[in-house]
Amino acid sequence: MAISYFNKSEVNTMWIDIHSHSYKKPYHFPFLPPFCSPKELIAEYDALGIDKAVLMPVVSPDCYIPQTNEEILEICAEYPDRFIPFCNLDPRILTNDHNAPLDVVLQYYKDLGCKGVGEVMPNLELIDPRVQNLFACAEKVGLPITYDGSTMKTGDFGLYDDPGLPQLEATLIKYPNLTVFGHGPVFWTEIARLETPAERGTVKLDNGSFGIRINKGPIKEEGVVPKLLRKYPNLMLDLSDGCCYAQLTRDEEFIWKFIEEFGDRMCFGTDYVEVGMPVPLVETLKRWHKNGKISDEHFRGITHENAIRILGL
């Protein structure tokens, strides 16, 4: 893959989005935002200056209307210069058993060109044996995993973890050769020490909607995330999602030091869903780089070089 060089004064670089979604047709499912079609997503990326994106199929019924891996592969085959395919498996497939041969299925999709697994979002515990089987099989096949988390064990989507992310830590210990991307509110709110457990994610309201309490700066004390990054080199950072952006901008002095330490583990992302979705991280990263707050090396790494290295592009 040819990598574009960039002029620091103009802040030009290749941009790879580590986390995005698209449906072949712009469906308007009940209760859900209208996902972008591939052409709509490319138009959004052209406006933002984003060159390529990882497309993640949504396969678990806990979250949305299930999407096939084949649909993502078809989109990526039609636009190979713009999209990179991930595959995704619900860990309950093949008889809902923790010994299901998911490695065979993952190898099948890896051979078809898929570069990772995700976004994994069933509403199960992260340490559920079926989920752990999926992670073990991904390690065996050599595919990274991106998952979203939840603060609830039912009535939501995403893998449940306790405050302090002990289930994630246990997973990182068990599968040291598996690359895991930290993503979503449950993960990113723990960049700082929580004042209360409710700060770390969504709360289901009586009307059925979800409220979220976004903890705000300044960051008085670092949380679990930096500590996990120091202990486990297989943990990477997916910078998509509005909650991630809120954490990255709540205390810029803290975050600039965080990037200096962990910039080689960070990948730009959007979690793009619908047309017109704001992506302020692009301009924020450009501003930090232009002002000398993040180095050339980390700017290139975050925008594209880390994704190329981690995914083997």
PDB file of C-alpha atoms in Angstrom:
ATOM      1  CA  MET A   1       0.000   0.000   0.000  1.00  0.00           C
ATOM      2  CA  ALA A   2       1.341   3.423  -0.926  1.00  0.00           C
ATOM      3  CA  ILE A   3       1.471   5.812   2.003  1.00  0.00           C
ATOM      4  CA  SER A   4       1.052   9.535   1.367  1.00  0.00           C
ATOM      5  CA  TYR A   5       3.728  11.819   2.773  1.00  0.00           C
ATOM      6  CA  PHE A   6       2.480  14.997   4.367  1.00  0.00           C
ATOM      7  CA  ASN A   7       3.534  18.583   4.819  1.00  0.00           C
ATOM      8  CA  LYS A   8       3.277  19.535   8.476  1.00  0.00           C
ATOM      9  CA  SER A   9       2.247  23.109   7.700  1.00  0.00           C
ATOM     10  CA  GLU A  10      -0.706  21.828   5.689  1.00  0.00           C
ATOM     11  CA  VAL A  11      -1.322  18.852   7.991  1.00  0.00           C
ATOM     12  CA  ASN A  12      -1.947  16.436   5.138  1.00  0.00           C
ATOM     13  CA  THR A  13      -1.778  12.704   5.758  1.00  0.00           C
ATOM     14  CA  MET A  14      -3.517   9.477   4.952  1.00  0.00           C
ATOM     15  CA  TRP A  15      -6.494   8.810   7.223  1.00  0.00           C
ATOM     16  CA  ILE A  16      -7.704   5.278   7.982  1.00  0.00           C
ATOM     17  CA  ASP A  17     -10.906   4.887   9.987  1.00  0.00           C
ATOM     18  CA  ILE A  18     -10.511   1.821  12.211  1.00  0.00           C
ATOM     19  CA  HIS A  19     -14.253   1.523  12.911  1.00  0.00           C
ATOM     20  CA  SER A  20     -17.240   2.160  10.637  1.00  0.00           C
ATOM     21  CA  HIS A  21     -20.536   0.672   9.452  1.00  0.00           C
ATOM     22  CA  SER A  22     -22.530   0.558   6.230  1.00  0.00           C
ATOM     23  CA  TYR A  23     -25.424  -1.320   4.661  1.00  0.00           C
ATOM     24  CA  LYS A  24     -25.560  -1.910   0.891  1.00  0.00           C
ATOM     25  CA  LYS A  25     -28.960  -0.233   0.761  1.00  0.00           C
ATOM     26  CA  PRO A  26     -29.871   2.765   2.959  1.00  0.00           C
ATOM     27  CA  TYR A  27     -32.353   0.882   5.105  1.00  0.00           C
ATOM     28  CA  HIS A  28     -34.476   2.800   7.577  1.00  0.00           C
ATOM     29  CA  PHE A  29     -35.121   0.222  10.269  1.00  0.00           C
ATOM     30  CA  PRO A  30     -37.648   1.016  13.013  1.00  0.00           C
ATOM     31  CA  PHE A  31     -36.051   2.518  16.144  1.00  0.00           C
ATOM     32  CA  LEU A  32     -32.632   2.871  14.493  1.00  0.00           C
ATOM     33  CA  PRO A  33     -30.700   5.640  12.743  1.00  0.00           C
ATOM     34  CA  PRO A  34     -30.528   5.321   8.944  1.00  0.00           C
ATOM     35  CA  PHE A  35     -27.178   3.669   8.258  1.00  0.00           C
ATOM     36  CA  CYS A  36     -25.127   5.057   5.372  1.00  0.00           C
ATOM     37  CA  SER A  37     -24.977   3.257   2.074  1.00  0.00           C
ATOM     38  CA  PRO A  38     -21.434   2.778   0.741  1.00  0.00           C
ATOM     39  CA  LYS A  39     -21.798   5.711  -1.674  1.00  0.00           C
ATOM     40  CA  GLU A  40     -23.132   7.947   1.096  1.00  0.00           C
ATOM     41  CA  LEU A  41     -20.286   6.935   3.386  1.00  0.00           C
ATOM     42  CA  ILE A  42     -17.682   7.616   0.696  1.00  0.00           C
ATOM     43  CA  ALA A  43     -19.182  11.080   0.148  1.00  0.00           C
ATOM     44  CA  GLU A  44     -18.947  11.762   3.885  1.00  0.00           C
ATOM     45  CA  TYR A  45     -15.335  10.572   3.918  1.00  0.00           C
ATOM     46  CA  ASP A  46     -14.438  12.692   0.900  1.00  0.00           C
ATOM     47  CA  ALA A  47     -15.714  15.749   2.749  1.00  0.00           C
ATOM     48  CA  LEU A  48     -13.697  14.836   5.850  1.00  0.00           C
ATOM     49  CA  GLY A  49     -10.555  13.767   3.999  1.00  0.00           C
ATOM     50  CA  ILE A  50     -10.700  10.136   5.149  1.00  0.00           C
ATOM     51  CA  ASP A  51      -9.093   7.716   2.697  1.00  0.00           C
ATOM     52  CA  LYS A  52     -10.033   4.245   3.918  1.00  0.00           C
ATOM     53  CA  ALA A  53     -12.220   2.620   6.548  1.00  0.00           C
ATOM     54  CA  VAL A  54     -12.703  -0.700   8.291  1.00  0.00           C
ATOM     55  CA  LEU A  55     -16.298  -1.878   7.831  1.00  0.00           C
ATOM     56  CA  MET A  56     -17.712  -3.957  10.675  1.00  0.00           C
ATOM     57  CA  PRO A  57     -20.819  -6.114  10.234  1.00  0.00           C
ATOM     58  CA  VAL A  58     -23.472  -5.969  12.918  1.00  0.00           C
ATOM     59  CA  VAL A  59     -24.486  -9.588  13.505  1.00  0.00           C
ATOM     60  CA  SER A  60     -25.980  -9.854  17.010  1.00  0.00           C
ATOM     61  CA  PRO A  61     -29.757  -9.376  17.383  1.00  0.00           C
ATOM     62  CA  ASP A  62     -29.119  -7.697  20.754  1.00  0.00           C
ATOM     63  CA  CYS A  63     -28.036  -4.593  18.845  1.00  0.00           C
ATOM     64  CA  TYR A  64     -29.609  -4.218  15.412  1.00  0.00           C
ATOM     65  CA  ILE A  65     -31.122  -6.092  12.513  1.00  0.00           C
ATOM     66  CA  PRO A  66     -28.391  -8.679  11.813  1.00  0.00           C
ATOM     67  CA  GLN A  67     -26.092  -8.104   8.863  1.00  0.00           C
ATOM     68  CA  THR A  68     -24.101 -10.766   7.041  1.00  0.00           C
ATOM     69  CA  ASN A  69     -20.350 -10.897   6.656  1.00  0.00           C
ATOM     70  CA  GLU A  70     -20.991 -11.479   2.962  1.00  0.00           C
ATOM     71  CA  GLU A  71     -22.628  -8.065   2.646  1.00  0.00           C
ATOM     72  CA  ILE A  72     -19.492  -6.393   4.034  1.00  0.00           C
ATOM     73  CA  LEU A  73     -17.272  -8.453   1.726  1.00  0.00           C
ATOM     74  CA  GLU A  74     -19.401  -7.436  -1.267  1.00  0.00           C
ATOM     75  CA  ILE A  75     -19.130  -3.742  -0.363  1.00  0.00           C
ATOM     76  CA  CYS A  76     -15.368  -4.013   0.084  1.00  0.00           C
ATOM     77  CA  ALA A  77     -14.996  -5.871  -3.218  1.00  0.00           C
ATOM     78  CA  GLU A  78     -16.915  -3.095  -4.976  1.00  0.00           C
ATOM     79  CA  TYR A  79     -14.813  -0.339  -3.354  1.00  0.00           C
ATOM     80  CA  PRO A  80     -11.461  -2.001  -2.599  1.00  0.00           C
ATOM     81  CA  ASP A  81      -9.582   1.309  -2.471  1.00  0.00           C
ATOM     82  CA  ARG A  82     -11.882   2.670   0.252  1.00  0.00           C
ATOM     83  CA  PHE A  83     -13.017  -0.163   2.510  1.00  0.00           C
ATOM     84  CA  ILE A  84     -11.327  -2.900   4.573  1.00  0.00           C
ATOM     85  CA  PRO A  85     -13.496  -5.854   5.704  1.00  0.00           C
ATOM     86  CA  PHE A  86     -13.887  -7.216   9.217  1.00  0.00           C
ATOM     87  CA  CYS A  87     -15.950 -10.328   9.851  1.00  0.00           C
ATOM     88  CA  ASN A  88     -18.104 -10.847  12.908  1.00  0.00           C
ATOM     89  CA  LEU A  89     -19.556 -13.869  14.695  1.00  0.00           C
ATOM     90  CA  ASP A  90     -22.126 -14.017  17.436  1.00  0.00           C
ATOM     91  CA  PRO A  91     -20.529 -16.380  20.000  1.00  0.00           C
ATOM     92  CA  ARG A  92     -23.838 -18.224  20.355  1.00  0.00           C
ATOM     93  CA  ILE A  93     -23.735 -19.614  16.800  1.00  0.00           C
ATOM     94  CA  LEU A  94     -23.141 -23.319  16.145  1.00  0.00           C
ATOM     95  CA  THR A  95     -25.319 -24.758  18.941  1.00  0.00           C
ATOM     96  CA  ASN A  96     -24.728 -22.033  21.574  1.00  0.00           C
ATOM     97  CA  ASP A  97     -21.811 -24.018  22.976  1.00  0.00           C
ATOM     98  CA  HIS A  98     -18.524 -22.839  24.459  1.00  0.00           C
ATOM     99  CA  ASN A  99     -16.654 -25.487  22.457  1.00  0.00           C
ATOM    100  CA  ALA A 100     -18.070 -24.448  19.074  1.00  0.00           C
ATOM    101  CA  PRO A 101     -15.368 -24.573  16.352  1.00  0.00           C
ATOM    102  CA  LEU A 102     -15.493 -20.847  15.649  1.00  0.00           C
ATOM    103  CA  ASP A 103     -11.857 -20.922  14.561  1.00  0.00           C
ATOM    104  CA  VAL A 104     -12.870 -22.804  11.418  1.00  0.00           C
ATOM    105  CA  VAL A 105     -15.391 -20.090  10.545  1.00  0.00           C
ATOM    106  CA  LEU A 106     -12.964 -17.271  11.345  1.00  0.00           C
ATOM    107  CA  GLN A 107     -10.267 -18.865   9.210  1.00  0.00           C
ATOM    108  CA  TYR A 108     -12.771 -19.091   6.346  1.00  0.00           C
ATOM    109  CA  TYR A 109     -13.406 -15.349   6.513  1.00  0.00           C
ATOM    110  CA  LYS A 110      -9.738 -14.520   7.032  1.00  0.00           C
ATOM    111  CA  ASP A 111      -8.976 -16.411   3.828  1.00  0.00           C
ATOM    112  CA  LEU A 112     -11.579 -14.223   2.085  1.00  0.00           C
ATOM    113  CA  GLY A 113      -9.681 -11.109   3.157  1.00  0.00           C
ATOM    114  CA  CYS A 114     -11.160 -10.105   6.517  1.00  0.00           C
ATOM    115  CA  LYS A 115      -8.600  -8.296   8.694  1.00  0.00           C
ATOM    116  CA  GLY A 116     -10.300  -8.562  12.078  1.00  0.00           C
ATOM    117  CA  VAL A 117     -13.389  -9.504  14.084  1.00  0.00           C
ATOM    118  CA  GLY A 118     -15.998  -7.049  15.234  1.00  0.00           C
ATOM    119  CA  GLU A 119     -17.840  -5.193  16.332  1.00  0.00           C
ATOM    120  CA  VAL A 120     -18.715  -7.911  18.886  1.00  0.00           C
ATOM    121  CA  MET A 121     -21.829  -6.729  20.777  1.00  0.00           C
ATOM    122  CA  PRO A 122     -24.012  -9.493  22.258  1.00  0.00           C
ATOM    123  CA  ASN A 123     -25.320  -8.669  25.731  1.00  0.00           C
ATOM    124  CA  LEU A 124     -23.295 -11.340  27.501  1.00  0.00           C
ATOM    125  CA  GLU A 125     -20.563 -11.120  30.112  1.00  0.00           C
ATOM    126  CA  LEU A 126     -17.084 -10.769  28.707  1.00  0.00           C
ATOM    127  CA  ILE A 127     -16.033 -13.805  30.741  1.00  0.00           C
ATOM    128  CA  ASP A 128     -18.982 -15.887  29.489  1.00  0.00           C
ATOM    129  CA  PRO A 129     -17.440 -19.173  28.214  1.00  0.00           C
ATOM    130  CA  ARG A 130     -18.992 -18.678  24.773  1.00  0.00           C
ATOM    131  CA  VAL A 131     -17.460 -15.199  24.478  1.00  0.00           C
ATOM    132  CA  GLN A 132     -14.127 -16.478  25.715  1.00  0.00           C
ATOM    133  CA  ASN A 133     -14.287 -19.206  23.076  1.00  0.00           C
ATOM    134  CA  LEU A 134     -14.677 -16.547  20.383  1.00  0.00           C
ATOM    135  CA  PHE A 135     -11.650 -14.662  21.733  1.00  0.00           C
ATOM    136  CA  ALA A 136      -9.607 -17.871  21.948  1.00  0.00           C
ATOM    137  CA  CYS A 137     -10.504 -18.774  18.367  1.00  0.00           C
ATOM    138  CA  ALA A 138      -9.617 -15.285  17.126  1.00  0.00           C
ATOM    139  CA  GLU A 139      -6.223 -15.610  18.813  1.00  0.00           C
ATOM    140  CA  LYS A 140      -5.709 -19.017  17.195  1.00  0.00           C
ATOM    141  CA  VAL A 141      -6.532 -17.688  13.729  1.00  0.00           C
ATOM    142  CA  GLY A 142      -4.601 -14.447  14.220  1.00  0.00           C
ATOM    143  CA  LEU A 143      -7.354 -11.840  13.922  1.00  0.00           C
ATOM    144  CA  PRO A 144      -7.749  -8.797  16.224  1.00  0.00           C
ATOM    145  CA  ILE A 145     -11.076  -8.189  17.976  1.00  0.00           C
ATOM    146  CA  THR A 146     -13.083  -5.013  18.524  1.00  0.00           C
ATOM    147  CA  TYR A 147     -15.987  -5.160  20.938  1.00  0.00           C
ATOM    148  CA  ASP A 148     -18.374  -2.752  22.626  1.00  0.00           C
ATOM    149  CA  GLY A 149     -19.188  -2.942  26.316  1.00  0.00           C
ATOM    150  CA  SER A 150     -22.179  -2.579  28.591  1.00  0.00           C
ATOM    151  CA  THR A 151     -22.865  -1.788  32.228  1.00  0.00           C
ATOM    152  CA  MET A 152     -25.886  -4.115  32.184  1.00  0.00           C
ATOM    153  CA  LYS A 153     -26.219  -7.869  31.943  1.00  0.00           C
ATOM    154  CA  THR A 154     -29.580  -7.723  30.193  1.00  0.00           C
ATOM    155  CA  GLY A 155     -31.705  -5.206  28.332  1.00  0.00           C
ATOM    156  CA  ASP A 156     -28.790  -3.756  26.366  1.00  0.00           C
ATOM    157  CA  PHE A 157     -26.187  -4.621  23.759  1.00  0.00           C
ATOM    158  CA  GLY A 158     -22.487  -5.050  24.401  1.00  0.00           C
ATOM    159  CA  LEU A 159     -20.296  -7.271  26.572  1.00  0.00           C
ATOM    160  CA  TYR A 160     -20.741  -6.652  30.288  1.00  0.00           C
ATOM    161  CA  ASP A 161     -17.741  -5.856  32.462  1.00  0.00           C
ATOM    162  CA  ASP A 162     -17.492  -4.724  36.073  1.00  0.00           C
ATOM    163  CA  PRO A 163     -16.106  -1.370  37.241  1.00  0.00           C
ATOM    164  CA  GLY A 164     -12.347  -1.483  36.862  1.00  0.00           C
ATOM    165  CA  LEU A 165     -12.615  -3.779  33.794  1.00  0.00           C
ATOM    166  CA  PRO A 166     -11.484  -6.985  35.557  1.00  0.00           C
ATOM    167  CA  GLN A 167     -13.050  -9.184  32.880  1.00  0.00           C
ATOM    168  CA  LEU A 168     -11.098  -7.389  30.174  1.00  0.00           C
ATOM    169  CA  GLU A 169      -7.909  -7.805  32.174  1.00  0.00           C
ATOM    170  CA  ALA A 170      -8.563 -11.525  32.628  1.00  0.00           C
ATOM    171  CA  THR A 171      -9.081 -11.816  28.863  1.00  0.00           C
ATOM    172  CA  LEU A 172      -5.851  -9.970  28.069  1.00  0.00           C
ATOM    173  CA  ILE A 173      -3.994 -12.342  30.414  1.00  0.00           C
ATOM    174  CA  LYS A 174      -5.573 -15.489  28.947  1.00  0.00           C
ATOM    175  CA  TYR A 175      -4.940 -14.530  25.328  1.00  0.00           C
ATOM    176  CA  PRO A 176      -1.608 -12.661  25.205  1.00  0.00           C
ATOM    177  CA  ASN A 177      -1.304 -13.106  21.439  1.00  0.00           C
ATOM    178  CA  LEU A 178      -4.755 -11.660  20.737  1.00  0.00           C
ATOM    179  CA  THR A 179      -4.954  -7.982  19.819  1.00  0.00           C
ATOM    180  CA  VAL A 180      -7.981  -6.397  21.520  1.00  0.00           C
ATOM    181  CA  PHE A 181      -9.227  -2.919  20.634  1.00  0.00           C
ATOM    182  CA  GLY A 182     -10.666  -0.971  23.573  1.00  0.00           C
ATOM    183  CA  HIS A 183     -13.807   0.838  22.427  1.00  0.00           C
ATOM    184  CA  GLY A 184     -16.974   2.436  23.743  1.00  0.00           C
ATOM    185  CA  PRO A 185     -18.115   4.243  26.900  1.00  0.00           C
ATOM    186  CA  VAL A 186     -17.521   1.375  29.338  1.00  0.00           C
ATOM    187  CA  PHE A 187     -13.882   1.301  28.269  1.00  0.00           C
ATOM    188  CA  TRP A 188     -13.082   4.968  27.653  1.00  0.00           C
ATOM    189  CA  THR A 189     -14.654   6.400  30.798  1.00  0.00           C
ATOM    190  CA  GLU A 190     -12.048   4.462  32.766  1.00  0.00           C
ATOM    191  CA  ILE A 191      -9.214   6.559  31.363  1.00  0.00           C
ATOM    192  CA  ALA A 192      -9.687   8.487  34.632  1.00  0.00           C
ATOM    193  CA  ARG A 193     -10.494   7.202  38.096  1.00  0.00           C
ATOM    194  CA  LEU A 194     -14.259   7.034  38.386  1.00  0.00           C
ATOM    195  CA  GLU A 195     -15.972   9.222  40.936  1.00  0.00           C
ATOM    196  CA  THR A 196     -18.960   6.831  40.838  1.00  0.00           C
ATOM    197  CA  PRO A 197     -19.562   3.588  38.902  1.00  0.00           C
ATOM    198  CA  ALA A 198     -22.496   5.229  37.085  1.00  0.00           C
ATOM    199  CA  GLU A 199     -20.057   7.446  35.205  1.00  0.00           C
ATOM    200  CA  ARG A 200     -18.848   4.560  33.109  1.00  0.00           C
ATOM    201  CA  GLY A 201     -21.763   4.006  30.788  1.00  0.00           C
ATOM    202  CA  THR A 202     -25.415   4.077  29.915  1.00  0.00           C
ATOM    203  CA  VAL A 203     -28.420   3.967  32.206  1.00  0.00           C
ATOM    204  CA  LYS A 204     -31.707   2.618  30.903  1.00  0.00           C
ATOM    205  CA  LEU A 205     -34.487   5.104  31.608  1.00  0.00           C
ATOM    206  CA  ASP A 206     -38.110   4.287  32.414  1.00  0.00           C
ATOM    207  CA  ASN A 207     -39.229   5.350  28.943  1.00  0.00           C
ATOM    208  CA  GLY A 208     -36.957   2.732  27.403  1.00  0.00           C
ATOM    209  CA  SER A 209     -34.335   5.181  26.161  1.00  0.00           C
ATOM    210  CA  PHE A 210     -30.754   5.317  27.342  1.00  0.00           C
ATOM    211  CA  GLY A 211     -29.121   8.139  29.230  1.00  0.00           C
ATOM    212  CA  ILE A 212     -25.391   8.511  29.639  1.00  0.00           C
ATOM    213  CA  ARG A 213     -23.445  10.483  32.175  1.00  0.00           C
ATOM    214  CA  ILE A 214     -20.257  11.735  30.565  1.00  0.00           C
ATOM    215  CA  ASN A 215     -17.622  12.384  33.218  1.00  0.00           C
ATOM    216  CA  LYS A 216     -15.857  15.661  32.583  1.00  0.00           C
ATOM    217  CA  GLY A 217     -12.390  17.027  33.319  1.00  0.00           C
ATOM    218  CA  PRO A 218     -10.031  17.903  34.660  1.00  0.00           C
ATOM    219  CA  ILE A 219      -8.647  14.412  35.246  1.00  0.00           C
ATOM    220  CA  LYS A 220      -7.462  14.323  38.849  1.00  0.00           C
ATOM    221  CA  GLU A 221      -6.121  10.768  38.802  1.00  0.00           C
ATOM    222  CA  GLU A 222      -5.548   8.276  36.010  1.00  0.00           C
ATOM    223  CA  GLY A 223      -7.878   5.331  35.793  1.00  0.00           C
ATOM    224  CA  VAL A 224      -7.610   1.690  34.844  1.00  0.00           C
ATOM    225  CA  VAL A 225      -7.060   2.156  31.104  1.00  0.00           C
ATOM    226  CA  PRO A 226      -3.504   3.574  31.294  1.00  0.00           C
ATOM    227  CA  LYS A 227      -2.567   0.875  33.788  1.00  0.00           C
ATOM    228  CA  LEU A 228      -3.878  -1.897  31.516  1.00  0.00           C
ATOM    229  CA  LEU A 229      -1.986  -0.427  28.571  1.00  0.00           C
ATOM    230  CA  ARG A 230       1.276  -0.540  30.520  1.00  0.00           C
ATOM    231  CA  LYS A 231       0.742  -4.147  31.590  1.00  0.00           C
ATOM    232  CA  TYR A 232      -0.684  -5.672  28.404  1.00  0.00           C
ATOM    233  CA  PRO A 233       0.919  -4.912  25.019  1.00  0.00           C
ATOM    234  CA  ASN A 234      -1.951  -6.682  23.230  1.00  0.00           C
ATOM    235  CA  LEU A 235      -4.406  -3.897  24.169  1.00  0.00           C
ATOM    236  CA  MET A 236      -4.962  -1.260  21.468  1.00  0.00           C
ATOM    237  CA  LEU A 237      -7.106   1.876  21.363  1.00  0.00           C
ATOM    238  CA  ASP A 238     -10.034   2.484  19.003  1.00  0.00           C
ATOM    239  CA  LEU A 239     -10.613   6.261  19.002  1.00  0.00           C
ATOM    240  CA  SER A 240     -14.121   6.120  17.508  1.00  0.00           C
ATOM    241  CA  ASP A 241     -17.343   7.018  19.346  1.00  0.00           C
ATOM    242  CA  GLY A 242     -18.503  10.294  20.850  1.00  0.00           C
ATOM    243  CA  CYS A 243     -17.731   9.138  24.368  1.00  0.00           C
ATOM    244  CA  CYS A 244     -14.112   8.536  23.405  1.00  0.00           C
ATOM    245  CA  TYR A 245     -13.924  12.057  21.990  1.00  0.00           C
ATOM    246  CA  ALA A 246     -15.363  13.458  25.212  1.00  0.00           C
ATOM    247  CA  GLN A 247     -12.644  11.690  27.206  1.00  0.00           C
ATOM    248  CA  LEU A 248      -9.876  12.770  24.823  1.00  0.00           C
ATOM    249  CA  THR A 249     -10.855  16.422  25.080  1.00  0.00           C
ATOM    250  CA  ARG A 250     -11.874  16.766  28.736  1.00  0.00           C
ATOM    251  CA  ASP A 251      -8.324  17.484  29.905  1.00  0.00           C
ATOM    252  CA  GLU A 252      -5.987  18.202  27.011  1.00  0.00           C
ATOM    253  CA  GLU A 253      -2.821  18.445  29.115  1.00  0.00           C
ATOM    254  CA  PHE A 254      -3.477  14.934  30.456  1.00  0.00           C
ATOM    255  CA  ILE A 255      -4.337  13.580  27.004  1.00  0.00           C
ATOM    256  CA  TRP A 256      -1.217  14.992  25.333  1.00  0.00           C
ATOM    257  CA  LYS A 257       0.888  13.089  27.870  1.00  0.00           C
ATOM    258  CA  PHE A 258      -1.330  10.029  27.347  1.00  0.00           C
ATOM    259  CA  ILE A 259      -0.681  10.213  23.583  1.00  0.00           C
ATOM    260  CA  GLU A 260       3.047  10.638  24.149  1.00  0.00           C
ATOM    261  CA  GLU A 261       3.038   7.380  26.128  1.00  0.00           C
ATOM    262  CA  PHE A 262       0.518   5.349  24.128  1.00  0.00           C
ATOM    263  CA  GLY A 263       0.410   6.975  20.685  1.00  0.00           C
ATOM    264  CA  ASP A 264       1.713   3.802  19.035  1.00  0.00           C
ATOM    265  CA  ARG A 265      -1.408   1.949  20.252  1.00  0.00           C
ATOM    266  CA  MET A 266      -4.016   4.474  19.054  1.00  0.00           C
ATOM    267  CA  CYS A 267      -6.042   4.268  15.832  1.00  0.00           C
ATOM    268  CA  PHE A 268      -8.282   7.025  14.501  1.00  0.00           C
ATOM    269  CA  GLY A 269     -11.928   6.022  14.125  1.00  0.00           C
ATOM    270  CA  THR A 270     -15.425   7.415  13.648  1.00  0.00           C
ATOM    271  CA  ASP A 271     -18.033   4.677  14.341  1.00  0.00           C
ATOM    272  CA  TYR A 272     -19.854   6.259  11.414  1.00  0.00           C
ATOM    273  CA  VAL A 273     -23.544   5.439  11.138  1.00  0.00           C
ATOM    274  CA  GLU A 274     -25.700   8.112   9.473  1.00  0.00           C
ATOM    275  CA  VAL A 275     -25.208  10.936   6.994  1.00  0.00           C
ATOM    276  CA  GLY A 276     -24.116  14.186   8.604  1.00  0.00           C
ATOM    277  CA  MET A 277     -22.740  12.626  11.772  1.00  0.00           C
ATOM    278  CA  PRO A 278     -20.176  15.023  13.282  1.00  0.00           C
ATOM    279  CA  VAL A 279     -16.556  13.839  13.445  1.00  0.00           C
ATOM    280  CA  PRO A 280     -14.727  16.550  15.427  1.00  0.00           C
ATOM    281  CA  LEU A 281     -11.714  14.328  16.110  1.00  0.00           C
ATOM    282  CA  VAL A 282     -10.286  15.037  12.633  1.00  0.00           C
ATOM    283  CA  GLU A 283      -9.878  18.763  13.246  1.00  0.00           C
ATOM    284  CA  THR A 284      -8.822  18.234  16.863  1.00  0.00           C
ATOM    285  CA  LEU A 285      -5.952  15.950  15.870  1.00  0.00           C
ATOM    286  CA  LYS A 286      -4.902  18.379  13.156  1.00  0.00           C
ATOM    287  CA  ARG A 287      -4.928  21.261  15.644  1.00  0.00           C
ATOM    288  CA  TRP A 288      -2.908  19.355  18.229  1.00  0.00           C
ATOM    289  CA  HIS A 289      -0.334  18.418  15.606  1.00  0.00           C
ATOM    290  CA  LYS A 290      -0.118  21.884  14.087  1.00  0.00           C
ATOM    291  CA  ASN A 291       0.367  23.391  17.554  1.00  0.00           C
ATOM    292  CA  GLY A 292       3.124  20.915  18.366  1.00  0.00           C
ATOM    293  CA  LYS A 293       1.163  19.143  21.103  1.00  0.00           C
ATOM    294  CA  ILE A 294       1.541  15.745  19.432  1.00  0.00           C
ATOM    295  CA  SER A 295       4.580  14.666  17.448  1.00  0.00           C
ATOM    296  CA  ASP A 296       4.824  13.930  13.733  1.00  0.00           C
ATOM    297  CA  GLU A 297       5.394  10.282  14.624  1.00  0.00           C
ATOM    298  CA  HIS A 298       2.256   9.976  16.736  1.00  0.00           C
ATOM    299  CA  PHE A 299       0.141  11.977  14.295  1.00  0.00           C
ATOM    300  CA  ARG A 300       1.088   9.640  11.444  1.00  0.00           C
ATOM    301  CA  GLY A 301       0.635   6.641  13.723  1.00  0.00           C
ATOM    302  CA  ILE A 302      -2.835   7.640  14.884  1.00  0.00           C
ATOM    303  CA  THR A 303      -4.088   8.645  11.449  1.00  0.00           C
ATOM    304  CA  HIS A 304      -2.899   5.578   9.541  1.00  0.00           C
ATOM    305  CA  GLU A 305       0.440   3.918  10.338  1.00  0.00           C
ATOM    306  CA  ASN A 306      -0.734   2.079  13.464  1.00  0.00           C
ATOM    307  CA  ALA A 307      -3.737   0.654  11.609  1.00  0.00           C
ATOM    308  CA  ILE A 308      -1.500  -0.488   8.749  1.00  0.00           C
ATOM    309  CA  ARG A 309       0.850  -2.222  11.195  1.00  0.00           C
ATOM    310  CA  ILE A 310      -1.780  -3.785  13.446  1.00  0.00           C
ATOM    311  CA  LEU A 311      -4.030  -5.036  10.651  1.00  0.00           C
ATOM    312  CA  GLY A 312      -1.184  -6.057   8.357  1.00  0.00           C
ATOM    313  CA  LEU A 313      -2.388  -3.889   5.468  1.00  0.00           C
TER     314      LEU A 313
END
